[in-house]
XYZ file of C-alpha atoms in Angstrom:
558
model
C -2.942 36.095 18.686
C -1.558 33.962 21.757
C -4.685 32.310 21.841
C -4.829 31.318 18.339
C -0.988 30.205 18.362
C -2.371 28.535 21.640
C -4.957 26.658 19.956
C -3.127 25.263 17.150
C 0.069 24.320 18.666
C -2.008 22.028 21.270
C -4.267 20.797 18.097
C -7.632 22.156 18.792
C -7.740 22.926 14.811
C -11.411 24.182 14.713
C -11.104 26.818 17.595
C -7.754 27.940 15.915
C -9.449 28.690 12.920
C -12.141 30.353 14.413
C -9.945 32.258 16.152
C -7.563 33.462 13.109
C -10.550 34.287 11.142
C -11.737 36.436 13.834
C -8.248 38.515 13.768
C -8.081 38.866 10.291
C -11.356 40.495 10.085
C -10.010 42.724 12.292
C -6.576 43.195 10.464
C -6.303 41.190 7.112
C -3.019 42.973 6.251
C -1.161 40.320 8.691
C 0.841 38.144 6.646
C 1.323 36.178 9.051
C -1.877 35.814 10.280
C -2.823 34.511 7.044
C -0.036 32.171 7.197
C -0.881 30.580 10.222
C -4.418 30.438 8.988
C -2.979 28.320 5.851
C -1.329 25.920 8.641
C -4.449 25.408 10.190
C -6.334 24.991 7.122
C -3.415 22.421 5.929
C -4.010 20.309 9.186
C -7.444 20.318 8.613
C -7.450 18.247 5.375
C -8.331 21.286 3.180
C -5.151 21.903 1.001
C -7.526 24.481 -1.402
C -8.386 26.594 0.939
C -5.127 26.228 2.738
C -3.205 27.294 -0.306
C -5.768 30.351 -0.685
C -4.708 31.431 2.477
C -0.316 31.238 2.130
C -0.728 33.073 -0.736
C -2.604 35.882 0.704
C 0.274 36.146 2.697
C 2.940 35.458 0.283
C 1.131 38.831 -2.094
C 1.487 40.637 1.479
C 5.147 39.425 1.867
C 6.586 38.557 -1.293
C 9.537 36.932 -0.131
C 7.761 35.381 2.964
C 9.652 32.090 3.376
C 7.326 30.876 5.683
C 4.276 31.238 3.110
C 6.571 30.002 0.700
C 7.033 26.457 2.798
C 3.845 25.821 3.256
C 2.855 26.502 -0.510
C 5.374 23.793 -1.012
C 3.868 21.471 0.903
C 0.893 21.953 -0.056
C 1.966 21.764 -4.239
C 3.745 18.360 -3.160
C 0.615 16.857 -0.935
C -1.226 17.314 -4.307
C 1.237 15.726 -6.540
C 2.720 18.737 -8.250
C 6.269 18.355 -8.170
C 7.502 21.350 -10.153
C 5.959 24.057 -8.150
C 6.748 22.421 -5.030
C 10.833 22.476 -5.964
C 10.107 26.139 -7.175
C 8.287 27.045 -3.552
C 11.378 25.389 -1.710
C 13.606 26.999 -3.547
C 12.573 30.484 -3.733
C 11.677 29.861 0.661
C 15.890 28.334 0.910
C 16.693 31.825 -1.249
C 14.800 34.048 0.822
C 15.999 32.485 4.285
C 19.504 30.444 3.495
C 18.831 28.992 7.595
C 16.017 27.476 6.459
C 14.960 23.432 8.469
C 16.877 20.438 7.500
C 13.154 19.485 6.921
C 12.685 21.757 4.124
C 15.933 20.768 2.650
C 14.932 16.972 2.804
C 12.001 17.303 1.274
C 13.023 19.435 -1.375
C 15.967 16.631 -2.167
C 12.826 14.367 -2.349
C 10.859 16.137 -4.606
C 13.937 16.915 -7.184
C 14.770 13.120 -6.806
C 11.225 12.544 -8.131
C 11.245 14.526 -11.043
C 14.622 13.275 -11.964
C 16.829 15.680 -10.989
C 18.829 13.521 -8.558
C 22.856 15.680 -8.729
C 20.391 18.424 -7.320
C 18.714 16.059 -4.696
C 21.968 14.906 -3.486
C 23.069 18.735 -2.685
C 19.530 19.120 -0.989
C 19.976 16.053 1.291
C 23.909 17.217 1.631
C 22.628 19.969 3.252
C 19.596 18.277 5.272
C 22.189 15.911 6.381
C 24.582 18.428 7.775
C 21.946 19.882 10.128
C 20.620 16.326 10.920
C 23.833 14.318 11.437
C 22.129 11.772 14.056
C 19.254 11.063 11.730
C 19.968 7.607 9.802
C 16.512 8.407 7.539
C 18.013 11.848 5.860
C 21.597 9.591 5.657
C 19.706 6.382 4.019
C 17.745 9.177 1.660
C 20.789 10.347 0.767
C 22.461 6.862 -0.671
C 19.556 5.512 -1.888
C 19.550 8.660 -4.503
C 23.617 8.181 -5.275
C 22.165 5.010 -7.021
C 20.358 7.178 -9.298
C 23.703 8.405 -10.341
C 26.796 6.563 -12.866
C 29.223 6.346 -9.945
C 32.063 4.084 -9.330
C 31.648 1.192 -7.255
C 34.195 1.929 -4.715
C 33.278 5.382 -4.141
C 29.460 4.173 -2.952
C 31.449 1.930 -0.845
C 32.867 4.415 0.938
C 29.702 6.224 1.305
C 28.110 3.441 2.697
C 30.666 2.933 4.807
C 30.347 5.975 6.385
C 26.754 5.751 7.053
C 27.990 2.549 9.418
C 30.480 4.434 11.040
C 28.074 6.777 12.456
C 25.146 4.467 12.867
C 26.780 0.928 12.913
C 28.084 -1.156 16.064
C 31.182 0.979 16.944
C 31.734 -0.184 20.486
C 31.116 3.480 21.971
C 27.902 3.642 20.512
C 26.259 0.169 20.882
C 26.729 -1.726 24.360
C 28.116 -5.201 23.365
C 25.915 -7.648 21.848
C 25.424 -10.641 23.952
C 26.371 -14.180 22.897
C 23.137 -15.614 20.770
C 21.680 -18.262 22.591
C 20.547 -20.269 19.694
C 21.382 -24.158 19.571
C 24.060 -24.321 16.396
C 22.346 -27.411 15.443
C 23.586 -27.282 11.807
C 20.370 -29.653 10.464
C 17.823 -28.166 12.404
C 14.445 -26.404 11.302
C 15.991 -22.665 11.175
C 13.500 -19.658 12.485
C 14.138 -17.219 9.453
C 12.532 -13.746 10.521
C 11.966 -11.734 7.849
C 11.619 -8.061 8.267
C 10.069 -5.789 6.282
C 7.797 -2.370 5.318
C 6.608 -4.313 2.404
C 3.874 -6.827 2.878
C 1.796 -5.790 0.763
C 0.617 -5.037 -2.784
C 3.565 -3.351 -4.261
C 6.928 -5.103 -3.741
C 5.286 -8.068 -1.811
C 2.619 -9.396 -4.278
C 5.620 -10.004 -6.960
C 8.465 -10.796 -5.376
C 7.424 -12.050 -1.524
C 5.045 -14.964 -2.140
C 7.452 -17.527 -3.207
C 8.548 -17.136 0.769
C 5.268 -17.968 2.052
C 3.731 -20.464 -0.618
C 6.784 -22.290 -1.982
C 8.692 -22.588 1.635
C 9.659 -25.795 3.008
C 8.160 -25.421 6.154
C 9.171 -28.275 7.901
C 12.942 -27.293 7.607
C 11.909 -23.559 8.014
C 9.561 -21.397 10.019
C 8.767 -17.939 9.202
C 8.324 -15.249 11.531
C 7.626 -11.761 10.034
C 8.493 -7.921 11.699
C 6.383 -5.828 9.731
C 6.967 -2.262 9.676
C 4.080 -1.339 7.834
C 1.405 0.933 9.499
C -1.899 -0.441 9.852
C -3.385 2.311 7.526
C -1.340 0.757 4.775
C -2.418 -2.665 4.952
C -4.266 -4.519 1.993
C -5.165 -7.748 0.558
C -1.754 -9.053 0.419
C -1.044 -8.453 3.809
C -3.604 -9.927 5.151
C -2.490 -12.903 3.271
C 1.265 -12.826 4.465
C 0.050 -12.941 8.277
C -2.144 -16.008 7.446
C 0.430 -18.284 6.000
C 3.279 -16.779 8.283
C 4.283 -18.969 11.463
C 4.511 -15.442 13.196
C 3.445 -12.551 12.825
C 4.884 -9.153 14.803
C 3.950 -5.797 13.710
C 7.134 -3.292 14.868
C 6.681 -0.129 13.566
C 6.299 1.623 16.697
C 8.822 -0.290 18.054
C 12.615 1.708 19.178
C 15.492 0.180 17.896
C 16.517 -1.436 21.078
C 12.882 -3.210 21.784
C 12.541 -4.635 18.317
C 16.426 -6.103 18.591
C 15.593 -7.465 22.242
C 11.869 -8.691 20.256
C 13.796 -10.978 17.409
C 16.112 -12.047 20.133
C 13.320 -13.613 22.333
C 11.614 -15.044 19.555
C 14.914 -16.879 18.802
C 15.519 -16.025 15.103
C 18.398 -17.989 13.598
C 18.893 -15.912 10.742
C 17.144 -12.512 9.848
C 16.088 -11.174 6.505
C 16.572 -7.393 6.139
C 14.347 -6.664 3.152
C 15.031 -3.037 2.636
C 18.763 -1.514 2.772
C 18.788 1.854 2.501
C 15.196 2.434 0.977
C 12.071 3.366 2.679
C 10.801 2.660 6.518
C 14.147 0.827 6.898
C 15.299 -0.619 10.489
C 19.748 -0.623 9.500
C 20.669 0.992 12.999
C 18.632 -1.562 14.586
C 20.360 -4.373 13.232
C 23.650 -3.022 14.302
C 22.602 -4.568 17.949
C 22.921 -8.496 15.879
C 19.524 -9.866 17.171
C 19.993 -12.560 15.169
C 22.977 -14.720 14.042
C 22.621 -14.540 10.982
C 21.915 -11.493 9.323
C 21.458 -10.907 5.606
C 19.839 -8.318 3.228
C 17.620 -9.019 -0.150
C 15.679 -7.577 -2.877
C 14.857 -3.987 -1.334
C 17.694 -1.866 -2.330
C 19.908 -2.341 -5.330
C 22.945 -2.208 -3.511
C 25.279 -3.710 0.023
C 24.201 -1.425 3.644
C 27.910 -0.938 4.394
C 26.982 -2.687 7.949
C 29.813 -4.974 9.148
C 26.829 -6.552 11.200
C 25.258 -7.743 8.209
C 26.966 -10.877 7.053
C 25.291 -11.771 3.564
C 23.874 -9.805 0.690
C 21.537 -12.502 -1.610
C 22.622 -11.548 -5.196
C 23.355 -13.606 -8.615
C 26.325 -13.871 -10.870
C 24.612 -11.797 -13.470
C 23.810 -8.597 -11.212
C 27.057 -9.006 -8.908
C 29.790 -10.419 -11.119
C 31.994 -12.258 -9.289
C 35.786 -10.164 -8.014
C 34.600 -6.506 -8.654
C 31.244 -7.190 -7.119
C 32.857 -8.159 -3.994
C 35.365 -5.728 -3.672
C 33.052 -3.375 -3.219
C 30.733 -4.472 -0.470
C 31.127 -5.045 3.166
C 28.999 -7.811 3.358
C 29.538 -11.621 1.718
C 27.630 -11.942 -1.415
C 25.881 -15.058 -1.946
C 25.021 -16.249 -5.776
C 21.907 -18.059 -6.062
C 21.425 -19.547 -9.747
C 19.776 -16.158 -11.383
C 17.996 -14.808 -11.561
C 18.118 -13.048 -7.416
C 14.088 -13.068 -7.361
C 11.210 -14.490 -8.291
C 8.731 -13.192 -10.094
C 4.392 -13.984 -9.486
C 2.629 -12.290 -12.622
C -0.433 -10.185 -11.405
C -3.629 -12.417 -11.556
C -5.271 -9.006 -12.948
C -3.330 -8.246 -15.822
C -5.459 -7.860 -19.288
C -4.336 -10.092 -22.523
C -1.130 -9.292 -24.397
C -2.509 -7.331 -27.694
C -1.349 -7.365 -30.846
C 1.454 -5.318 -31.886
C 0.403 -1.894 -31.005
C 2.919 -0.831 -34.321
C 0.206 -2.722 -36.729
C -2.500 -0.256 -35.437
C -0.501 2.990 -34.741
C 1.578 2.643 -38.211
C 4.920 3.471 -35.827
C 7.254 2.080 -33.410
C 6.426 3.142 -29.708
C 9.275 3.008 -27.047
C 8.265 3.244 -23.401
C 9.392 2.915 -20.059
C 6.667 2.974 -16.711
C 9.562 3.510 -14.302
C 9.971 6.570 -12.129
C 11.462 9.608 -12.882
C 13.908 9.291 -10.335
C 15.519 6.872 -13.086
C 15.639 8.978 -15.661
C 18.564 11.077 -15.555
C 20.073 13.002 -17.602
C 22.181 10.275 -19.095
C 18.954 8.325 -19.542
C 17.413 10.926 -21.357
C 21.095 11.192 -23.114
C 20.721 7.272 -24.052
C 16.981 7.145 -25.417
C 17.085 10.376 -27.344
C 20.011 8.341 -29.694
C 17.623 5.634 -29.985
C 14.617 7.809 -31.014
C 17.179 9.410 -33.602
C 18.411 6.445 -35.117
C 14.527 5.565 -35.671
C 13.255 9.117 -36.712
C 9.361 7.887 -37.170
C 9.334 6.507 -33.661
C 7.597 7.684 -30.175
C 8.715 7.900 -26.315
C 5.470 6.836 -24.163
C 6.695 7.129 -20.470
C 4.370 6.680 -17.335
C 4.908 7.915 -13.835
C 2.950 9.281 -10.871
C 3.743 13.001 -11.612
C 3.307 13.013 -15.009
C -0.532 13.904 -14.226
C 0.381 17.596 -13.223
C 0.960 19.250 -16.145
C 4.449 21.247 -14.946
C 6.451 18.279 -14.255
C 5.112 16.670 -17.589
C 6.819 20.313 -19.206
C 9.937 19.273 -17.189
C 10.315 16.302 -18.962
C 9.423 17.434 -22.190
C 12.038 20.571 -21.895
C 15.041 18.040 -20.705
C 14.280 15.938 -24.216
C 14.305 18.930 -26.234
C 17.593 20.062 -24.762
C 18.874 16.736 -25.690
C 17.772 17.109 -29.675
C 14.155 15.418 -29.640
C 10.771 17.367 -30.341
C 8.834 16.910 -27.525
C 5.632 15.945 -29.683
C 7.506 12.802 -30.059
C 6.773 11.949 -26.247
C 3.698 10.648 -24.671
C 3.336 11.084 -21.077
C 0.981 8.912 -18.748
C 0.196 9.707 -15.219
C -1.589 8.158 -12.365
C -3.768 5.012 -13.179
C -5.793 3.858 -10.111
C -7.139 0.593 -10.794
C -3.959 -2.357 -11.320
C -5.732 -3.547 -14.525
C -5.655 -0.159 -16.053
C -2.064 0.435 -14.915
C -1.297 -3.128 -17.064
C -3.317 -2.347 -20.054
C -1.092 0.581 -20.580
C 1.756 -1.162 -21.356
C -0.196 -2.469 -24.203
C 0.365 0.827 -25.968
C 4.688 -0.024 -25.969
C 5.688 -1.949 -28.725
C 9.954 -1.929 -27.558
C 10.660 -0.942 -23.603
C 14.049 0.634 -22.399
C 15.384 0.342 -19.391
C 16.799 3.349 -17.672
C 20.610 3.725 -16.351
C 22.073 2.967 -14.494
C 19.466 2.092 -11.869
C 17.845 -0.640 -14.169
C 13.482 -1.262 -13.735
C 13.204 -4.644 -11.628
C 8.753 -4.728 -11.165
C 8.548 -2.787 -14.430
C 10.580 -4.707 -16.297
C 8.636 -7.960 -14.988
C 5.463 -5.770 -15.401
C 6.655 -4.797 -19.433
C 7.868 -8.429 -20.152
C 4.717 -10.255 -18.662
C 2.828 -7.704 -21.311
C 4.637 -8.731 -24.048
C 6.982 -6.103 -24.883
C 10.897 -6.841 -25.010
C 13.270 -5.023 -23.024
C 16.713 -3.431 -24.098
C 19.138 -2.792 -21.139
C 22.400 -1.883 -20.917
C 24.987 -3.637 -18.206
C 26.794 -1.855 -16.026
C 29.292 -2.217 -13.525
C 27.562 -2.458 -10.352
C 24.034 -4.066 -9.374
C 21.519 -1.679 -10.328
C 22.577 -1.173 -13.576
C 22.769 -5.262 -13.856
C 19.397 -6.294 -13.129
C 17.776 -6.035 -16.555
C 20.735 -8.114 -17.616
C 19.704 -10.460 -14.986
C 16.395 -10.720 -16.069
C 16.663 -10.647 -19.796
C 19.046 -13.735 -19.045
C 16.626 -15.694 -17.056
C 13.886 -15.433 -19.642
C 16.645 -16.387 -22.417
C 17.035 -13.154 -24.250
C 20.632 -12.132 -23.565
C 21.131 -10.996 -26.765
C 18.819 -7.570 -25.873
C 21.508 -6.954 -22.984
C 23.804 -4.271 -24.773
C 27.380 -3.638 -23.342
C 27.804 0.036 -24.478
C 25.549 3.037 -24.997
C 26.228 2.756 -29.090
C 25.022 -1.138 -28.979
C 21.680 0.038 -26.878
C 20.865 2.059 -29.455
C 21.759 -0.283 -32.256
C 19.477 -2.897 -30.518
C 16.974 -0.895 -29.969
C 16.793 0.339 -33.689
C 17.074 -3.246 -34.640
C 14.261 -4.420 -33.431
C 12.136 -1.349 -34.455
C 13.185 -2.469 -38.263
C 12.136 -5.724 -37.799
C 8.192 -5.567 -37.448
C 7.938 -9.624 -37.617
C 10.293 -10.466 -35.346
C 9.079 -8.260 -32.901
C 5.446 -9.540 -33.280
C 6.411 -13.166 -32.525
C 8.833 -11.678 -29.577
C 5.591 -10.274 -28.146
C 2.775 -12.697 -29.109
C 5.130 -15.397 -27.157
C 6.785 -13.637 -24.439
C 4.105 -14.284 -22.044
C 4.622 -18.033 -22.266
C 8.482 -17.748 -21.987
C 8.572 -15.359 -19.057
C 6.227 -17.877 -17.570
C 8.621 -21.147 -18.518
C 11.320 -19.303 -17.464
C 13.594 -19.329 -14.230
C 12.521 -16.163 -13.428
C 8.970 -17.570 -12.160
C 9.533 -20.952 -11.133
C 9.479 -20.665 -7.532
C 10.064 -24.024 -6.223
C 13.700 -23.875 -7.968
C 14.165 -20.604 -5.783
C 12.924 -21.344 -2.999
C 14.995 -24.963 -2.997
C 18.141 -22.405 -4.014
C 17.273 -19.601 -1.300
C 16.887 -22.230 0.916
C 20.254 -24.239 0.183
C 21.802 -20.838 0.807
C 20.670 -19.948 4.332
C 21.461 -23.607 5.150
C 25.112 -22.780 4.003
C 24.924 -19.613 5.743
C 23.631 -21.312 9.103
C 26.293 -24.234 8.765
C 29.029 -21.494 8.878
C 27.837 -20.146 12.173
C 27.577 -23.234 13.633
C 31.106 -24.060 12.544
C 31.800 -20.220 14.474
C 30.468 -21.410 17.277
C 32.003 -24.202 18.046
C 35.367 -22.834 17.812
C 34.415 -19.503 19.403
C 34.548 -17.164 16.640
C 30.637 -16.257 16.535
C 28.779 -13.285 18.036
């Protein structure tokens, strides 16, 4: 038994196994033995045969909570999130002192199906055994989006998360006076750093920085956090046209700040906030002078040391807006992005309603966004149009238990689940796009509003209905709609949502020439003319650049 613990604690996977098989045909009435067996297996890259194994022990211990965490892991590594909740669960039942891991990634998985009042407890509870670990902390806010919470209470949440990981002066040594020249008409060094040069956020939102820069007022020097095994096309394209290129992820927090300071950033782009592979503690050492935030995260960091948050006057109104950040918000003409249409997307079709005889709703955004106020908000619209259909798309709608999730939470809200049609995983991009040629009307969830889907849906021809809220992610289908000159689809209150959205079922022919020209008008529109943002992105870090220099010549800068 030593040796076999022996064996796979140091990694030598294949003699482990050999070794645990070996005991158990001596004694297969070892739960545990079988559960270590299922770890090995799990290492190994065989999740079938691991799985085979923790339940062997799980029938020999029923309430093993070790079997029961590694069945979890294994259910989520293949994508089914509703047995994976139920595995964490029934392991946090049997043994209450269970990891902070487990409780992470069971907030994780119940933030993916939707579920995110129940995430929040889980990462509550991850976060209370983890309380120096900025990732469970930055989990944890980025799911209180998901929720219809007042603006100043996620202000002081994010607050919070920079009084424990911000530049308190016990915590971080002082930052040393920047030695850049505050030259206010000089070519600025903008550093932009970021997990996402690549395919997904980068390839519709990034390449205005690269293509439509003016580079001989600004240089670009990128910090990429992304690993090396998540590189693609796009990637290799940003480190082409960049002036420099760094890649940081295995970079600590105080080598990456002491990096950007040697390469003499002027101002530096955080392009993530709270979500993902984010670097926030990092930046509380000011590397740069300037420091703002963009696009990643649909709210402020609550970091004094980041001085600008790039918004519009459509997604951050202004006075409310600002009272609840920490950091200045600067309105570029909206919309706050530009958007590249996807070279691989398949014609706009006709409207799908001519073929299928009735109206089909749909949203392709994650489940995460559909709460239980979402689901609240499009069962009134599939009401007030009886004939119609729900078609929703998401990852784990291609294992079948999460799809029965879904359909139970419509049916507690008054809608037959036949009504709904739900779309999983689509590998190729062109297949992903031609499914939103079955969606005749899209809705956008709330009050974290679709931002690539809603390009994606518009840019395939289907109009979008959103409802404005009070804080930025329930503003930036209002944003959008705006840019592309449809304001009159933004709806103020739940009732008018509905009432839209029933409007324009009634109304076959308007909806066909909304469609069969939306692809031209999203094209004509603000929201992809990238030389006007750049020009405007541009004017602002000029402003923002100006103001230091003013700083510094009367002392008042970092």
């Amino acid at each position: 038994m030593k040796q076999a613990l022996a064996a796979l604690t140091s990694g030598r996977l294949e003699e482990a196994e050999r070794l645990y098989r070996a005991l158990l045909a001596r004694d297969g009435s070892s739960a545990e033995l079988w559960n270590n067996l299922g770890i090995v297996l799990g290492d190994l890259k065989r999740p079938v045969e691991s799985a085979a194994a923790l339940r062997i022990a799980l029938a020999l211990r029923p309430l093993y909570d070790k079997a029961l965490v590694g069945l979890g892991a294994a259910a989520y590594g293949a994508e089914r999130l509703e047995e994976a909740v139920r595995c964490w669960e029934r392991a946090l039942r049997s043994n209450p002192a269970q990891s902070a891991g487990v409780w992470f990634n069971l907030g994780v998985a119940l933030q993916l199906c939707g579920s995110a009042e129940a995430a929040i407890s889980a990462f509550s509870q991850a976060e209370a055994q983890m309380p120096d670990d900025p990732r469970v902390a930055s989990q944890r806010l980025l799911c209180l989006n998901y929720l219809d919470l007042p603006g100043e209470h996620l202000l002081a949440e994010h607050r919070r998360f920079d009084e424990r990981f911000g530049d308190r002066d016990d915590r971080q040594p002082l930052a040393a006076p920047h030695t850049n020249r505050p030259d206010p008409d000089k070519r600025l060094r903008i550093g932009y750093l970021s997990v996402e040069f690549r395919e997904h956020l980068g390839g519709y939102f990034l390449t205005p920085l690269f293509e439509a820069a003016d580079r001989t007022r600004f240089e670009i020097i990128c910090y990429s956090i992304l690993p090396d095994a998540q590189a693609d096309a796009h990637t290799t394209r940003f480190k082409a046209q960049a002036d420099g290129w760094r890649t940081v992820g295995d970079l600590n927090d105080e080598a990456l700040a002491a990096r950007i300071r040697a390469d003499g950033i002027d101002i530096l782009v955080d392009l993530a906030g709270h979500s993902g592979l984010n670097r926030l503690p990092m930046l509380a050492r000011r590397p740069a002078p300037v420091q703002v935030t963009w696009l990643g995260y649909p709210n402020g960091t609550g970091m004094r040391s980041i001085g600008y948050r790039i918004v519009d006057p459509i997604s951050d109104p202004v006075g409310p807006a600002d009272a609840h950040a920490v950091e200045m918000l600067v309105r570029l003409p909206a919309p706050f992005l530009c958007f590249r249409p996807p070279a691989s997307a398949p014609p706009v079709v006709p409207l799908p309603a001519g073929a299928t005889g009735h109206v089909t709703f749909g949203s392709f955004n994650k489940l995460s966004k559909i709460t239980d106020g979402t689901v609240a908000l499009w069962a009134e619209v599939l009401r007030r149009v009886p004939d119609s259909r729900l078609l929703l798309k998401d990852r784990p709608l291609s294992d079948p238990d999460t799809a029965a999730m879904v359909r139970a939470r419509f049916a507690a809200a008054g809608i037959d689940p036949a009504r709904l049609d739900l779309v999983g995983f689509i590998k190729d991009a062109a297949g992903h796009l031609a499914a939103y040629n079955r969606i005749d009307i899209a809705l956008d969830p709330h009050p974290y509003n679709g931002t690539i889907t809603t390009c994606d849906t518009l840019w395939m021809g289907a109009p979008l209905v959103t409802l404005a809220g009070s804080r930025h992610a329930a503003r930036v289908g209002a944003s959008l709609m705006a840019a592309i000159g449809l304001p009159e689809l933004v709806a103020v209150t739940p009732d008018r949502y509905a009432a839209i959205a029933a409007g324009l079922a009634g109304d076959l022919t308007r909806l066909m020439r909304l469609r069969m020209g939306m692809r031209e008008r999203v094209r004509a529109s603000a929201l992809c003319n990238e030389g006007r943002f750049m020009r405007n992105l541009e004017t602002a870090y000029r402003l923002m650049w100006r103001r230091w220099c003013d700083d510094a010549a009367t002392g008042r800068s970092a």
